[in-house]
XYZ file of C-alpha atoms in Angstrom:
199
model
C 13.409 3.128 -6.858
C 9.749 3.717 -7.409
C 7.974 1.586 -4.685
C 5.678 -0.720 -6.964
C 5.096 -3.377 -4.650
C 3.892 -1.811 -1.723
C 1.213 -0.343 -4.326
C 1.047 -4.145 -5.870
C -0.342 -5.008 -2.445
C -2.823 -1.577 -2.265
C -4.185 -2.972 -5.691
C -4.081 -6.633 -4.139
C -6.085 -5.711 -0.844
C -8.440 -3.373 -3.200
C -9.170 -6.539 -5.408
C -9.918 -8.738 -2.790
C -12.907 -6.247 -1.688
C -13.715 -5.694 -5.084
C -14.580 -9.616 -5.861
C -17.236 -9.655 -2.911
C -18.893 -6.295 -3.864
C -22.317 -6.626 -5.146
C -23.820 -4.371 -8.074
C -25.214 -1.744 -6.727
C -22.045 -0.916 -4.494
C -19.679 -0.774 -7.902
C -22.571 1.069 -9.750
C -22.638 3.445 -6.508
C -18.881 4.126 -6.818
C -19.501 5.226 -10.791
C -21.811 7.530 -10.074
C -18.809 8.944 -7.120
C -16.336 9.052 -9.602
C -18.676 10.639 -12.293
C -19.786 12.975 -9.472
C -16.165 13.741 -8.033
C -14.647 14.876 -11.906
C -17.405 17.250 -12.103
C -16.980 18.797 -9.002
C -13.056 18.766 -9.287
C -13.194 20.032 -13.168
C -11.207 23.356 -12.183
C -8.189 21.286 -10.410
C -8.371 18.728 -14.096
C -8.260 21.799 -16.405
C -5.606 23.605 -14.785
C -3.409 20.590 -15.072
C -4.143 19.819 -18.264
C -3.347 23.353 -19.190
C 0.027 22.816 -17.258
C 0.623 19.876 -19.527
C -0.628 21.274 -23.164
C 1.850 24.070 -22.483
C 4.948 21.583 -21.405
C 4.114 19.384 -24.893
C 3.206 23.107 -26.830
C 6.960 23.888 -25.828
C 8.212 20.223 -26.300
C 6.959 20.838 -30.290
C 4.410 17.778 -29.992
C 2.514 17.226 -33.164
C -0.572 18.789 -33.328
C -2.367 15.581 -33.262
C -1.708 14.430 -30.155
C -2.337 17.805 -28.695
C -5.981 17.410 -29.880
C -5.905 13.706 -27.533
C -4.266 15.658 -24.925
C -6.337 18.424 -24.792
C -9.487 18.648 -22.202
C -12.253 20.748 -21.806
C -15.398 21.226 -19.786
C -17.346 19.746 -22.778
C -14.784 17.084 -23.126
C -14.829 16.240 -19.185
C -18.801 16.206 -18.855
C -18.531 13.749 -21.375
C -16.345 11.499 -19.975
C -17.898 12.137 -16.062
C -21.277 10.654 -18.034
C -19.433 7.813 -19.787
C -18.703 6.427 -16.136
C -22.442 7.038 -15.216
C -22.961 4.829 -18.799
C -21.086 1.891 -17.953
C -22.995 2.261 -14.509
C -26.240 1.621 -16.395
C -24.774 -1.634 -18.215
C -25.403 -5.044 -16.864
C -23.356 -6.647 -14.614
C -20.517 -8.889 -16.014
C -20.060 -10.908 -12.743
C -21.892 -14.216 -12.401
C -22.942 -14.197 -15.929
C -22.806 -17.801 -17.466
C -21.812 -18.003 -20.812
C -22.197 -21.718 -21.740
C -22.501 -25.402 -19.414
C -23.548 -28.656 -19.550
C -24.464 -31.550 -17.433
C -22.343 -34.380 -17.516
C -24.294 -37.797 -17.029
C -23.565 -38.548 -13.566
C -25.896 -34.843 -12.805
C -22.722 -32.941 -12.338
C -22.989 -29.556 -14.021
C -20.060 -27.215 -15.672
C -20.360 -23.798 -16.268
C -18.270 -21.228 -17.985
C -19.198 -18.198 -15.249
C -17.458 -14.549 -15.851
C -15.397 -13.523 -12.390
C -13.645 -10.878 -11.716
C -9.780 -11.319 -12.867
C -7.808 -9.453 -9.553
C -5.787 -7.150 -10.791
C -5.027 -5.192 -14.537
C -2.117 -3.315 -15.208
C -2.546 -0.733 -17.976
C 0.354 0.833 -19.643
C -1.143 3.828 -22.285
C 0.366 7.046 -23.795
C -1.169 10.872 -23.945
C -4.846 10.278 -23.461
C -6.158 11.573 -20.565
C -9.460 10.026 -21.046
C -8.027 6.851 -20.754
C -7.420 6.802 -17.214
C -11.050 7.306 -16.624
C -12.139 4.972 -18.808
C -9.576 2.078 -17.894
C -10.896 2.039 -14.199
C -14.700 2.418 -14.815
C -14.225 -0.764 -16.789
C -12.126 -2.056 -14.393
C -14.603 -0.851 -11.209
C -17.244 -2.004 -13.157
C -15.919 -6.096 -13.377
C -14.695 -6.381 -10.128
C -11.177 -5.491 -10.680
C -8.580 -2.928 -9.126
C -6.274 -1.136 -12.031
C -3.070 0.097 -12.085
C -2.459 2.697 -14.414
C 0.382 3.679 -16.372
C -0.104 6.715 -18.428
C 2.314 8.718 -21.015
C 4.345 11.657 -19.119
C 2.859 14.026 -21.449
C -0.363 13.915 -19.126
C 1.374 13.156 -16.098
C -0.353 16.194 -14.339
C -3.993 15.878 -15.956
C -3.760 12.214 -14.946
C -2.931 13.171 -11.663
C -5.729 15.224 -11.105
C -8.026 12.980 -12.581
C -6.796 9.937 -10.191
C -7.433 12.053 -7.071
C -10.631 13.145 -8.282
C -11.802 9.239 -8.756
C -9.913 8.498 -5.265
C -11.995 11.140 -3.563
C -15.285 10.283 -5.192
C -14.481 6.395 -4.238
C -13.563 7.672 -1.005
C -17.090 9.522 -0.674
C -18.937 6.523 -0.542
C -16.771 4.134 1.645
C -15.301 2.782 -1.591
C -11.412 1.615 -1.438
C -9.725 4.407 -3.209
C -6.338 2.116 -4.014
C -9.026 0.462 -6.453
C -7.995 2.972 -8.631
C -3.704 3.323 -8.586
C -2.187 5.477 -10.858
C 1.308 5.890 -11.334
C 3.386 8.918 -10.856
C 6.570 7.923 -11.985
C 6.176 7.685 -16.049
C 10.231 6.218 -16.300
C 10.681 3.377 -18.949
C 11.980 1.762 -15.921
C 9.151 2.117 -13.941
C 7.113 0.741 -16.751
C 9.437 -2.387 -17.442
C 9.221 -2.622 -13.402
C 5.586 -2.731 -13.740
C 5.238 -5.781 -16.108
C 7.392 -7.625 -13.734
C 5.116 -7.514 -10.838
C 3.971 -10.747 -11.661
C 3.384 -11.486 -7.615
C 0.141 -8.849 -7.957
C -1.110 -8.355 -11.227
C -3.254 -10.761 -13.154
C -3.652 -8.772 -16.346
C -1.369 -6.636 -18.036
């Protein structure tokens, strides 16, 4: 069996760093990630082309080729998405309503980081890039689940955000993807209820 918890615990450890970062440190790491798909953009397309030929041969619909399908237009694009959401302002610590009870005593509604979010998604490979900035961007390590039609373009795009976390001293098991695309695996995954606080 697929070993989910030991990467439960990666994501766990990952978070816990995460939730003490400050701004600049997460903006820093998606710039690396940005940086890192550029610079890996051979590895991403020749996987992807490995893929688009298993689903050509598979007789997907031509529809979901088109999602499948990458480029280098399509991969600058999403390499300055994550430099995008790098620009936004930071989530954490924002207060979105309080009041002051009589005795002085103030509440606030404050945005924190959640731990960890599972993501379960089908033949996009985009997705996986944009799932963790998101996630990297509020604080939180992601697991990611995508559809075995990408399996090898996902690949390729987790160890090209690993290595560009990596790069700057970032945690790289902030960003877990899953290799094993099994229903199993998947029902496995929304049972790890010990790590995950989002699914």
């Amino acid at each position: 069996m697929y070993d989910l918890v030991s990467l439960g615990k990666a994501a766990r450890q990952a978070s816990m760093k995460l939730r003490t970062s400050d701004t600049n440190t997460r903006n820093t790491a998606l710039c690396a990630i940005a940086a890192s798909l550029r610079e890996n953009m051979p590895e991403i397309l020749e996987a992807n082309r490995l893929d688009l030929a298993t689903a050509r041969a598979a007789g997907i619909r031509s529809v979901m080729i088109d999602r499948l399908t990458l480029n280098a237009d399509r991969i600058r694009g999403i390499a300055d998405a994550a430099e995008e959401v790098s620009r936004l302002a930071d989530p954490i610590g924002v207060i979105d309503m309080g009041t002051t009870r009589p005795n002085g005593l103030q509440i606030l509604k404050t945005r924190v980081p959640i731990g960890v979010v599972a993501m379960i998604f089908e033949a996009r490979p985009n997705v996986t890039v944009d799932a963790a900035v998101l996630c990297l961007k509020s604080g939180n390590a992601c697991i990611l689940r995508g559809g075995s039609e990408a399996i090898r373009s996902n690949l390729a795009i987790a160890s090209a955000m690993r290595s560009g976390l990596e790069a700057v001293g970032a945690d790289p098991d902030s960003v877990i993807l899953l290799e094993d695309t099994s229903r199993e695996t998947a029902n496995a995954l929304m049972r790890l209820n010990e790590y995950l606080d989002l699914l």
